[in-house]
Amino acid sequence: MGLQIWVDADACPVAVKDILYRAAERLELSLTLVANQGLRVPASRFIRTVQVGAGADVADREIVRLLTAGDLVVTGDIPLAAEVLKKGGHALNPRGEFYTDDNIAQQLTMRAFLEELRGGGVDTGGPAPYSHSDRQHFANQLDRHLRRHGCHFQKTTAPFCWPRRRLCTRFLTYFCQ
């Protein structure tokens, strides 16, 4: 079996899922979205969903249980990313930043600090809205990762249709109109 991509799908932006659907179909990669609610995904032999029970971190624990070394996990959840790295996987957030052994401790510390501030009543704000540049950065990082791991777009692969897309020059730069 080749590269497996796992998605912590409950909070994953739709634009990121769309990029992943196209990549899975075009590169014939196994893509699994894990969520504690039902998901609508395109019909494809490469895309599947796993619905887990309700509760904090249930989807995270299922991803960690199922992943193997070398798998890619798309998540914005820093503790999940830390667990993925411990198992030898790769963790990419929806804004296109990889979690690494070099940056995960700092990320966990900052998360704990902000959580403590919020617990004390301080308004720490939230993340900036998901933007076109975030989407493009994610697509570029995913493309680099897949190429680094031997996945290359084959022009002979049948086109994958998902509503409201336009073709750009590289296979992962199809975006909502």
Short mmCIF file of N, CA and C in Angstrom, two decimals:
data_model
loop_
_atom_site.label_atom_id
_atom_site.label_comp_id
_atom_site.label_asym_id
_atom_site.label_seq_id
_atom_site.Cartn_x
_atom_site.Cartn_y
_atom_site.Cartn_z
N MET A 1 0.84 -1.17 0.00
CA MET A 1 0.00 0.00 0.00
C MET A 1 0.89 1.23 0.00
N GLY A 2 0.48 2.28 -0.73
CA GLY A 2 1.26 3.50 -0.83
C GLY A 2 0.97 4.46 0.30
N LEU A 3 1.24 5.70 0.04
CA LEU A 3 1.03 6.75 1.02
C LEU A 3 -0.44 6.85 1.41
N GLN A 4 -0.70 6.96 2.70
CA GLN A 4 -2.05 7.11 3.24
C GLN A 4 -2.15 8.53 3.80
N ILE A 5 -3.25 9.21 3.48
CA ILE A 5 -3.53 10.53 4.04
C ILE A 5 -4.73 10.42 4.96
N TRP A 6 -4.58 10.92 6.18
CA TRP A 6 -5.65 10.96 7.18
C TRP A 6 -6.03 12.40 7.39
N VAL A 7 -7.32 12.66 7.60
CA VAL A 7 -7.79 14.02 7.83
C VAL A 7 -8.61 14.06 9.11
N ASP A 8 -8.23 14.96 10.01
CA ASP A 8 -9.02 15.27 11.19
C ASP A 8 -10.12 16.19 10.66
N ALA A 9 -11.24 15.60 10.24
CA ALA A 9 -12.17 16.28 9.35
C ALA A 9 -13.20 17.19 10.01
N ASP A 10 -13.42 17.07 11.30
CA ASP A 10 -14.46 17.87 11.93
C ASP A 10 -14.26 19.38 11.75
N ALA A 11 -13.04 19.86 11.89
CA ALA A 11 -12.78 21.30 11.79
C ALA A 11 -11.97 21.66 10.55
N CYS A 12 -11.79 20.73 9.64
CA CYS A 12 -10.98 20.98 8.45
C CYS A 12 -11.76 21.84 7.45
N PRO A 13 -11.16 22.92 6.96
CA PRO A 13 -11.86 23.77 5.99
C PRO A 13 -12.26 23.00 4.72
N VAL A 14 -13.40 23.35 4.18
CA VAL A 14 -13.91 22.71 2.97
C VAL A 14 -12.90 22.83 1.83
N ALA A 15 -12.25 23.97 1.71
CA ALA A 15 -11.27 24.17 0.62
C ALA A 15 -10.13 23.17 0.71
N VAL A 16 -9.69 22.85 1.92
CA VAL A 16 -8.62 21.87 2.11
C VAL A 16 -9.11 20.48 1.73
N LYS A 17 -10.32 20.14 2.15
CA LYS A 17 -10.87 18.83 1.77
C LYS A 17 -10.97 18.70 0.26
N ASP A 18 -11.40 19.77 -0.42
CA ASP A 18 -11.51 19.73 -1.87
C ASP A 18 -10.16 19.47 -2.53
N ILE A 19 -9.11 20.12 -2.04
CA ILE A 19 -7.76 19.90 -2.57
C ILE A 19 -7.36 18.44 -2.35
N LEU A 20 -7.64 17.92 -1.18
CA LEU A 20 -7.29 16.54 -0.87
C LEU A 20 -8.08 15.54 -1.71
N TYR A 21 -9.37 15.82 -1.97
CA TYR A 21 -10.17 14.94 -2.83
C TYR A 21 -9.53 14.84 -4.22
N ARG A 22 -9.15 15.97 -4.77
CA ARG A 22 -8.55 15.97 -6.11
C ARG A 22 -7.20 15.26 -6.12
N ALA A 23 -6.39 15.50 -5.09
CA ALA A 23 -5.09 14.84 -5.02
C ALA A 23 -5.25 13.33 -4.91
N ALA A 24 -6.17 12.89 -4.07
CA ALA A 24 -6.38 11.45 -3.90
C ALA A 24 -6.80 10.80 -5.20
N GLU A 25 -7.71 11.43 -5.90
CA GLU A 25 -8.21 10.86 -7.15
C GLU A 25 -7.13 10.88 -8.24
N ARG A 26 -6.48 11.98 -8.39
CA ARG A 26 -5.48 12.11 -9.46
C ARG A 26 -4.26 11.24 -9.24
N LEU A 27 -3.85 11.10 -7.97
CA LEU A 27 -2.64 10.34 -7.67
C LEU A 27 -2.95 8.93 -7.18
N GLU A 28 -4.25 8.60 -7.12
CA GLU A 28 -4.69 7.29 -6.67
C GLU A 28 -4.14 6.99 -5.27
N LEU A 29 -4.33 7.96 -4.37
CA LEU A 29 -3.89 7.85 -2.98
C LEU A 29 -5.07 7.52 -2.09
N SER A 30 -4.81 6.80 -1.04
CA SER A 30 -5.84 6.49 -0.07
C SER A 30 -6.01 7.69 0.86
N LEU A 31 -7.23 8.23 0.90
CA LEU A 31 -7.57 9.39 1.72
C LEU A 31 -8.69 8.96 2.66
N THR A 32 -8.47 9.13 3.96
CA THR A 32 -9.49 8.78 4.95
C THR A 32 -9.79 9.99 5.82
N LEU A 33 -11.05 10.39 5.84
CA LEU A 33 -11.50 11.50 6.67
C LEU A 33 -12.16 10.92 7.91
N VAL A 34 -11.69 11.35 9.08
CA VAL A 34 -12.21 10.84 10.34
C VAL A 34 -12.94 11.99 11.04
N ALA A 35 -14.20 11.72 11.43
CA ALA A 35 -15.01 12.76 12.07
C ALA A 35 -16.04 12.11 12.99
N ASN A 36 -16.58 12.91 13.90
CA ASN A 36 -17.64 12.36 14.74
C ASN A 36 -19.01 12.79 14.26
N GLN A 37 -19.09 13.13 12.98
CA GLN A 37 -20.36 13.40 12.32
C GLN A 37 -20.27 12.86 10.90
N GLY A 38 -21.40 12.63 10.28
CA GLY A 38 -21.40 12.13 8.91
C GLY A 38 -20.83 13.17 7.96
N LEU A 39 -20.13 12.72 6.93
CA LEU A 39 -19.52 13.62 5.95
C LEU A 39 -19.98 13.24 4.55
N ARG A 40 -20.17 14.24 3.72
CA ARG A 40 -20.43 14.01 2.29
C ARG A 40 -19.11 14.12 1.56
N VAL A 41 -18.75 13.08 0.85
CA VAL A 41 -17.51 13.10 0.08
C VAL A 41 -17.81 12.62 -1.34
N PRO A 42 -16.96 13.00 -2.29
CA PRO A 42 -17.18 12.52 -3.65
C PRO A 42 -17.07 10.99 -3.72
N ALA A 43 -17.82 10.41 -4.62
CA ALA A 43 -17.72 8.96 -4.83
C ALA A 43 -16.37 8.66 -5.46
N SER A 44 -15.58 7.85 -4.79
CA SER A 44 -14.26 7.50 -5.28
C SER A 44 -13.78 6.26 -4.55
N ARG A 45 -13.08 5.41 -5.26
CA ARG A 45 -12.53 4.23 -4.60
C ARG A 45 -11.33 4.58 -3.72
N PHE A 46 -10.85 5.83 -3.80
CA PHE A 46 -9.68 6.25 -3.04
C PHE A 46 -10.05 7.04 -1.78
N ILE A 47 -11.30 7.44 -1.66
CA ILE A 47 -11.73 8.30 -0.55
C ILE A 47 -12.74 7.56 0.32
N ARG A 48 -12.47 7.56 1.62
CA ARG A 48 -13.42 6.94 2.54
C ARG A 48 -13.54 7.79 3.80
N THR A 49 -14.59 7.54 4.55
CA THR A 49 -14.80 8.24 5.81
C THR A 49 -14.90 7.23 6.94
N VAL A 50 -14.51 7.67 8.12
CA VAL A 50 -14.68 6.89 9.33
C VAL A 50 -15.41 7.80 10.30
N GLN A 51 -16.60 7.36 10.73
CA GLN A 51 -17.35 8.14 11.71
C GLN A 51 -17.14 7.51 13.07
N VAL A 52 -16.70 8.34 14.01
CA VAL A 52 -16.46 7.87 15.38
C VAL A 52 -17.53 8.46 16.29
N GLY A 53 -17.59 7.97 17.51
CA GLY A 53 -18.56 8.47 18.47
C GLY A 53 -18.26 9.90 18.88
N ALA A 54 -19.25 10.54 19.48
CA ALA A 54 -19.08 11.91 19.95
C ALA A 54 -18.14 11.92 21.15
N GLY A 55 -17.50 13.05 21.35
CA GLY A 55 -16.62 13.20 22.50
C GLY A 55 -15.31 13.85 22.12
N ALA A 56 -14.71 14.48 23.11
CA ALA A 56 -13.44 15.17 22.88
C ALA A 56 -12.35 14.17 22.50
N ASP A 57 -11.66 14.45 21.46
CA ASP A 57 -10.48 13.70 21.01
C ASP A 57 -10.75 12.27 20.56
N VAL A 58 -12.00 11.89 20.34
CA VAL A 58 -12.30 10.53 19.88
C VAL A 58 -11.75 10.33 18.47
N ALA A 59 -11.96 11.30 17.58
CA ALA A 59 -11.43 11.20 16.22
C ALA A 59 -9.91 11.19 16.24
N ASP A 60 -9.32 12.00 17.10
CA ASP A 60 -7.85 12.06 17.21
C ASP A 60 -7.28 10.69 17.61
N ARG A 61 -7.88 10.08 18.61
CA ARG A 61 -7.40 8.77 19.06
C ARG A 61 -7.54 7.71 17.97
N GLU A 62 -8.61 7.80 17.18
CA GLU A 62 -8.80 6.83 16.09
C GLU A 62 -7.74 7.01 15.01
N ILE A 63 -7.43 8.25 14.68
CA ILE A 63 -6.38 8.51 13.69
C ILE A 63 -5.05 7.95 14.18
N VAL A 64 -4.69 8.24 15.42
CA VAL A 64 -3.42 7.76 15.97
C VAL A 64 -3.40 6.24 15.99
N ARG A 65 -4.51 5.63 16.32
CA ARG A 65 -4.58 4.16 16.36
C ARG A 65 -4.35 3.55 14.97
N LEU A 66 -4.90 4.18 13.93
CA LEU A 66 -4.85 3.60 12.59
C LEU A 66 -3.62 3.97 11.77
N LEU A 67 -3.00 5.09 12.06
CA LEU A 67 -1.90 5.53 11.20
C LEU A 67 -0.64 4.70 11.40
N THR A 68 0.16 4.65 10.34
CA THR A 68 1.45 3.98 10.41
C THR A 68 2.53 4.98 10.06
N ALA A 69 3.76 4.65 10.39
CA ALA A 69 4.89 5.54 10.12
C ALA A 69 4.90 5.91 8.64
N GLY A 70 5.12 7.18 8.37
CA GLY A 70 5.18 7.67 7.00
C GLY A 70 3.86 8.23 6.49
N ASP A 71 2.75 7.95 7.17
CA ASP A 71 1.45 8.50 6.76
C ASP A 71 1.43 10.01 6.97
N LEU A 72 0.57 10.67 6.23
CA LEU A 72 0.37 12.12 6.37
C LEU A 72 -0.96 12.36 7.06
N VAL A 73 -0.97 13.22 8.08
CA VAL A 73 -2.19 13.60 8.77
C VAL A 73 -2.39 15.09 8.60
N VAL A 74 -3.57 15.48 8.15
CA VAL A 74 -3.92 16.89 8.01
C VAL A 74 -4.77 17.26 9.21
N THR A 75 -4.23 18.16 10.04
CA THR A 75 -4.92 18.56 11.26
C THR A 75 -4.45 19.92 11.74
N GLY A 76 -5.34 20.62 12.39
CA GLY A 76 -4.98 21.86 13.06
C GLY A 76 -4.84 21.63 14.56
N ASP A 77 -5.00 20.39 14.99
CA ASP A 77 -4.96 20.02 16.41
C ASP A 77 -3.51 19.72 16.80
N ILE A 78 -2.93 20.60 17.62
CA ILE A 78 -1.51 20.48 17.96
C ILE A 78 -1.22 19.21 18.78
N PRO A 79 -2.02 18.86 19.80
CA PRO A 79 -1.74 17.60 20.51
C PRO A 79 -1.82 16.37 19.59
N LEU A 80 -2.77 16.35 18.65
CA LEU A 80 -2.83 15.25 17.69
C LEU A 80 -1.57 15.23 16.84
N ALA A 81 -1.12 16.38 16.38
CA ALA A 81 0.11 16.45 15.58
C ALA A 81 1.29 15.88 16.35
N ALA A 82 1.37 16.18 17.66
CA ALA A 82 2.47 15.65 18.48
C ALA A 82 2.42 14.12 18.52
N GLU A 83 1.23 13.56 18.65
CA GLU A 83 1.08 12.09 18.66
C GLU A 83 1.45 11.49 17.30
N VAL A 84 1.08 12.17 16.23
CA VAL A 84 1.41 11.71 14.87
C VAL A 84 2.93 11.65 14.71
N LEU A 85 3.61 12.69 15.15
CA LEU A 85 5.07 12.73 15.04
C LEU A 85 5.71 11.61 15.86
N LYS A 86 5.17 11.34 17.05
CA LYS A 86 5.70 10.26 17.89
C LYS A 86 5.60 8.90 17.20
N LYS A 87 4.56 8.72 16.36
CA LYS A 87 4.38 7.45 15.64
C LYS A 87 5.12 7.41 14.31
N GLY A 88 5.86 8.48 14.00
CA GLY A 88 6.63 8.51 12.76
C GLY A 88 5.87 9.01 11.55
N GLY A 89 4.73 9.64 11.79
CA GLY A 89 3.96 10.22 10.69
C GLY A 89 4.35 11.66 10.42
N HIS A 90 3.70 12.24 9.43
CA HIS A 90 3.90 13.65 9.07
C HIS A 90 2.59 14.37 9.37
N ALA A 91 2.69 15.57 9.93
CA ALA A 91 1.49 16.33 10.27
C ALA A 91 1.55 17.69 9.59
N LEU A 92 0.49 18.02 8.85
CA LEU A 92 0.38 19.27 8.09
C LEU A 92 -0.90 19.97 8.52
N ASN A 93 -0.80 21.26 8.86
CA ASN A 93 -2.03 21.95 9.24
C ASN A 93 -2.69 22.55 8.00
N PRO A 94 -3.97 22.92 8.10
CA PRO A 94 -4.70 23.42 6.93
C PRO A 94 -4.15 24.73 6.35
N ARG A 95 -3.28 25.41 7.07
CA ARG A 95 -2.66 26.62 6.55
C ARG A 95 -1.34 26.33 5.85
N GLY A 96 -0.98 25.05 5.76
CA GLY A 96 0.20 24.65 5.00
C GLY A 96 1.49 24.63 5.79
N GLU A 97 1.41 24.59 7.11
CA GLU A 97 2.62 24.53 7.94
C GLU A 97 2.77 23.10 8.46
N PHE A 98 3.96 22.55 8.30
CA PHE A 98 4.22 21.22 8.84
C PHE A 98 4.60 21.33 10.31
N TYR A 99 4.06 20.43 11.10
CA TYR A 99 4.52 20.28 12.48
C TYR A 99 5.73 19.36 12.39
N THR A 100 6.78 19.71 13.12
CA THR A 100 8.01 18.91 13.08
C THR A 100 8.48 18.65 14.51
N ASP A 101 9.45 17.76 14.63
CA ASP A 101 10.05 17.52 15.94
C ASP A 101 10.70 18.80 16.47
N ASP A 102 11.13 19.68 15.57
CA ASP A 102 11.78 20.93 15.99
C ASP A 102 10.81 21.99 16.47
N ASN A 103 9.54 21.97 16.02
CA ASN A 103 8.63 23.05 16.40
C ASN A 103 7.44 22.61 17.25
N ILE A 104 7.25 21.32 17.45
CA ILE A 104 6.03 20.87 18.14
C ILE A 104 6.02 21.25 19.61
N ALA A 105 7.16 21.20 20.29
CA ALA A 105 7.19 21.56 21.71
C ALA A 105 6.80 23.02 21.90
N GLN A 106 7.31 23.88 21.05
CA GLN A 106 6.97 25.31 21.13
C GLN A 106 5.48 25.52 20.86
N GLN A 107 4.96 24.80 19.88
CA GLN A 107 3.53 24.91 19.55
C GLN A 107 2.66 24.47 20.73
N LEU A 108 3.04 23.37 21.38
CA LEU A 108 2.29 22.88 22.54
C LEU A 108 2.36 23.86 23.71
N THR A 109 3.54 24.45 23.92
CA THR A 109 3.71 25.43 24.99
C THR A 109 2.85 26.66 24.75
N MET A 110 2.85 27.16 23.53
CA MET A 110 2.05 28.34 23.19
C MET A 110 0.55 28.04 23.34
N ARG A 111 0.15 26.86 22.93
CA ARG A 111 -1.26 26.46 23.07
C ARG A 111 -1.66 26.45 24.55
N ALA A 112 -0.81 25.86 25.40
CA ALA A 112 -1.10 25.79 26.83
C ALA A 112 -1.15 27.19 27.44
N PHE A 113 -0.24 28.05 27.02
CA PHE A 113 -0.21 29.42 27.53
C PHE A 113 -1.48 30.18 27.17
N LEU A 114 -1.90 30.08 25.91
CA LEU A 114 -3.13 30.77 25.48
C LEU A 114 -4.36 30.19 26.17
N GLU A 115 -4.36 28.88 26.37
CA GLU A 115 -5.47 28.24 27.08
C GLU A 115 -5.54 28.75 28.52
N GLU A 116 -4.39 28.92 29.15
CA GLU A 116 -4.35 29.45 30.51
C GLU A 116 -4.86 30.89 30.56
N LEU A 117 -4.46 31.70 29.59
CA LEU A 117 -4.96 33.08 29.52
C LEU A 117 -6.47 33.11 29.36
N ARG A 118 -6.99 32.28 28.45
CA ARG A 118 -8.44 32.23 28.25
C ARG A 118 -9.16 31.76 29.51
N GLY A 119 -8.55 30.81 30.21
CA GLY A 119 -9.12 30.33 31.46
C GLY A 119 -9.19 31.43 32.52
N GLY A 120 -8.30 32.41 32.42
CA GLY A 120 -8.28 33.54 33.34
C GLY A 120 -9.13 34.70 32.87
N GLY A 121 -9.88 34.50 31.79
CA GLY A 121 -10.78 35.54 31.30
C GLY A 121 -10.20 36.49 30.27
N VAL A 122 -8.97 36.26 29.84
CA VAL A 122 -8.36 37.13 28.84
C VAL A 122 -8.86 36.72 27.45
N ASP A 123 -9.28 37.71 26.67
CA ASP A 123 -9.71 37.45 25.29
C ASP A 123 -8.46 37.42 24.42
N THR A 124 -8.10 36.22 23.98
CA THR A 124 -6.90 36.06 23.16
C THR A 124 -7.19 36.16 21.67
N GLY A 125 -8.45 36.41 21.32
CA GLY A 125 -8.82 36.45 19.90
C GLY A 125 -8.82 35.03 19.36
N GLY A 126 -8.83 34.92 18.10
CA GLY A 126 -8.80 33.61 17.47
C GLY A 126 -7.92 33.66 16.24
N PRO A 127 -7.89 32.58 15.52
CA PRO A 127 -7.08 32.58 14.30
C PRO A 127 -7.68 33.52 13.25
N ALA A 128 -6.84 34.01 12.38
CA ALA A 128 -7.31 34.85 11.27
C ALA A 128 -8.22 33.99 10.38
N PRO A 129 -9.16 34.62 9.67
CA PRO A 129 -10.01 33.85 8.74
C PRO A 129 -9.14 33.11 7.72
N TYR A 130 -9.62 31.94 7.32
CA TYR A 130 -8.91 31.14 6.32
C TYR A 130 -8.96 31.88 4.99
N SER A 131 -7.78 32.10 4.39
CA SER A 131 -7.70 32.94 3.20
C SER A 131 -7.25 32.15 1.96
N HIS A 132 -7.33 32.84 0.84
CA HIS A 132 -6.86 32.25 -0.43
C HIS A 132 -5.37 31.92 -0.33
N SER A 133 -4.59 32.79 0.31
CA SER A 133 -3.15 32.50 0.43
C SER A 133 -2.91 31.30 1.34
N ASP A 134 -3.74 31.11 2.38
CA ASP A 134 -3.62 29.91 3.21
C ASP A 134 -3.88 28.66 2.37
N ARG A 135 -4.93 28.72 1.57
CA ARG A 135 -5.30 27.59 0.71
C ARG A 135 -4.18 27.29 -0.28
N GLN A 136 -3.61 28.32 -0.86
CA GLN A 136 -2.54 28.12 -1.84
C GLN A 136 -1.29 27.57 -1.16
N HIS A 137 -0.98 28.08 0.03
CA HIS A 137 0.18 27.58 0.77
C HIS A 137 -0.01 26.10 1.12
N PHE A 138 -1.22 25.74 1.54
CA PHE A 138 -1.51 24.33 1.83
C PHE A 138 -1.30 23.47 0.58
N ALA A 139 -1.86 23.90 -0.54
CA ALA A 139 -1.74 23.13 -1.79
C ALA A 139 -0.28 22.97 -2.19
N ASN A 140 0.51 24.03 -2.07
CA ASN A 140 1.93 23.96 -2.44
C ASN A 140 2.70 23.02 -1.52
N GLN A 141 2.44 23.09 -0.22
CA GLN A 141 3.14 22.21 0.72
C GLN A 141 2.73 20.75 0.52
N LEU A 142 1.45 20.52 0.27
CA LEU A 142 0.99 19.17 -0.01
C LEU A 142 1.66 18.64 -1.28
N ASP A 143 1.71 19.46 -2.31
CA ASP A 143 2.35 19.08 -3.57
C ASP A 143 3.81 18.70 -3.33
N ARG A 144 4.55 19.54 -2.60
CA ARG A 144 5.96 19.24 -2.32
C ARG A 144 6.10 17.94 -1.54
N HIS A 145 5.26 17.74 -0.54
CA HIS A 145 5.33 16.53 0.27
C HIS A 145 5.05 15.29 -0.58
N LEU A 146 4.03 15.35 -1.39
CA LEU A 146 3.68 14.20 -2.22
C LEU A 146 4.78 13.89 -3.23
N ARG A 147 5.34 14.91 -3.83
CA ARG A 147 6.44 14.69 -4.78
C ARG A 147 7.66 14.10 -4.09
N ARG A 148 7.96 14.60 -2.89
CA ARG A 148 9.09 14.10 -2.11
C ARG A 148 8.91 12.62 -1.77
N HIS A 149 7.67 12.19 -1.67
CA HIS A 149 7.39 10.80 -1.31
C HIS A 149 6.96 9.96 -2.51
N GLY A 150 7.35 10.41 -3.69
CA GLY A 150 7.19 9.59 -4.89
C GLY A 150 5.84 9.63 -5.57
N CYS A 151 4.99 10.59 -5.20
CA CYS A 151 3.68 10.69 -5.83
C CYS A 151 3.74 11.79 -6.89
N HIS A 152 3.48 11.43 -8.10
CA HIS A 152 3.54 12.40 -9.19
C HIS A 152 2.26 12.33 -10.01
N PHE A 153 1.77 13.47 -10.41
CA PHE A 153 0.58 13.58 -11.23
C PHE A 153 0.85 12.96 -12.59
N GLN A 154 -0.02 12.07 -13.00
CA GLN A 154 0.09 11.45 -14.32
C GLN A 154 -0.96 12.07 -15.23
N LYS A 155 -0.53 12.63 -16.35
CA LYS A 155 -1.48 13.27 -17.25
C LYS A 155 -2.50 12.29 -17.81
N THR A 156 -2.20 11.00 -17.73
CA THR A 156 -3.13 10.00 -18.24
C THR A 156 -4.25 9.69 -17.26
N THR A 157 -4.12 10.17 -16.03
CA THR A 157 -5.17 9.92 -15.03
C THR A 157 -6.45 10.63 -15.46
N ALA A 158 -7.55 9.93 -15.34
CA ALA A 158 -8.84 10.52 -15.73
C ALA A 158 -9.13 11.75 -14.89
N PRO A 159 -9.72 12.77 -15.48
CA PRO A 159 -10.01 13.98 -14.71
C PRO A 159 -11.03 13.71 -13.61
N PHE A 160 -10.91 14.44 -12.55
CA PHE A 160 -11.80 14.30 -11.41
C PHE A 160 -12.67 15.54 -11.35
N CYS A 161 -13.97 15.34 -11.36
CA CYS A 161 -14.88 16.47 -11.40
C CYS A 161 -15.46 16.72 -10.02
N TRP A 162 -15.35 17.91 -9.57
CA TRP A 162 -15.98 18.35 -8.33
C TRP A 162 -16.50 19.73 -8.65
N PRO A 163 -17.73 20.05 -8.31
CA PRO A 163 -18.37 21.28 -8.78
C PRO A 163 -17.57 22.55 -8.51
N ARG A 164 -17.75 23.51 -9.41
CA ARG A 164 -17.24 24.87 -9.26
C ARG A 164 -15.73 24.97 -9.22
N ARG A 165 -15.02 24.28 -10.06
CA ARG A 165 -13.56 24.35 -10.10
C ARG A 165 -13.11 24.89 -11.45
N ARG A 166 -11.95 25.49 -11.44
CA ARG A 166 -11.34 25.90 -12.70
C ARG A 166 -9.91 25.36 -12.74
N LEU A 167 -9.43 25.07 -13.91
CA LEU A 167 -8.13 24.47 -14.09
C LEU A 167 -7.04 25.54 -14.09
N CYS A 168 -6.01 25.32 -13.29
CA CYS A 168 -4.82 26.17 -13.31
C CYS A 168 -3.68 25.30 -13.83
N THR A 169 -2.47 25.80 -13.83
CA THR A 169 -1.38 25.08 -14.46
C THR A 169 -0.91 23.85 -13.70
N ARG A 170 -0.99 23.82 -12.38
CA ARG A 170 -0.54 22.65 -11.63
C ARG A 170 -1.75 21.94 -11.04
N PHE A 171 -1.64 20.65 -10.86
CA PHE A 171 -2.81 19.86 -10.49
C PHE A 171 -3.42 20.24 -9.15
N LEU A 172 -2.68 20.76 -8.23
CA LEU A 172 -3.25 21.09 -6.92
C LEU A 172 -3.69 22.54 -6.81
N THR A 173 -3.61 23.28 -7.90
CA THR A 173 -4.02 24.68 -7.81
C THR A 173 -5.37 24.89 -8.46
N TYR A 174 -6.29 23.98 -8.23
CA TYR A 174 -7.69 24.15 -8.63
C TYR A 174 -8.40 24.75 -7.42
N PHE A 175 -9.00 25.87 -7.59
CA PHE A 175 -9.65 26.51 -6.44
C PHE A 175 -11.06 26.91 -6.78
N CYS A 176 -11.84 27.16 -5.74
CA CYS A 176 -13.22 27.61 -5.91
C CYS A 176 -13.23 28.90 -6.71
N GLN A 177 -14.21 29.04 -7.56
CA GLN A 177 -14.33 30.28 -8.33
C GLN A 177 -15.02 31.33 -7.51
#
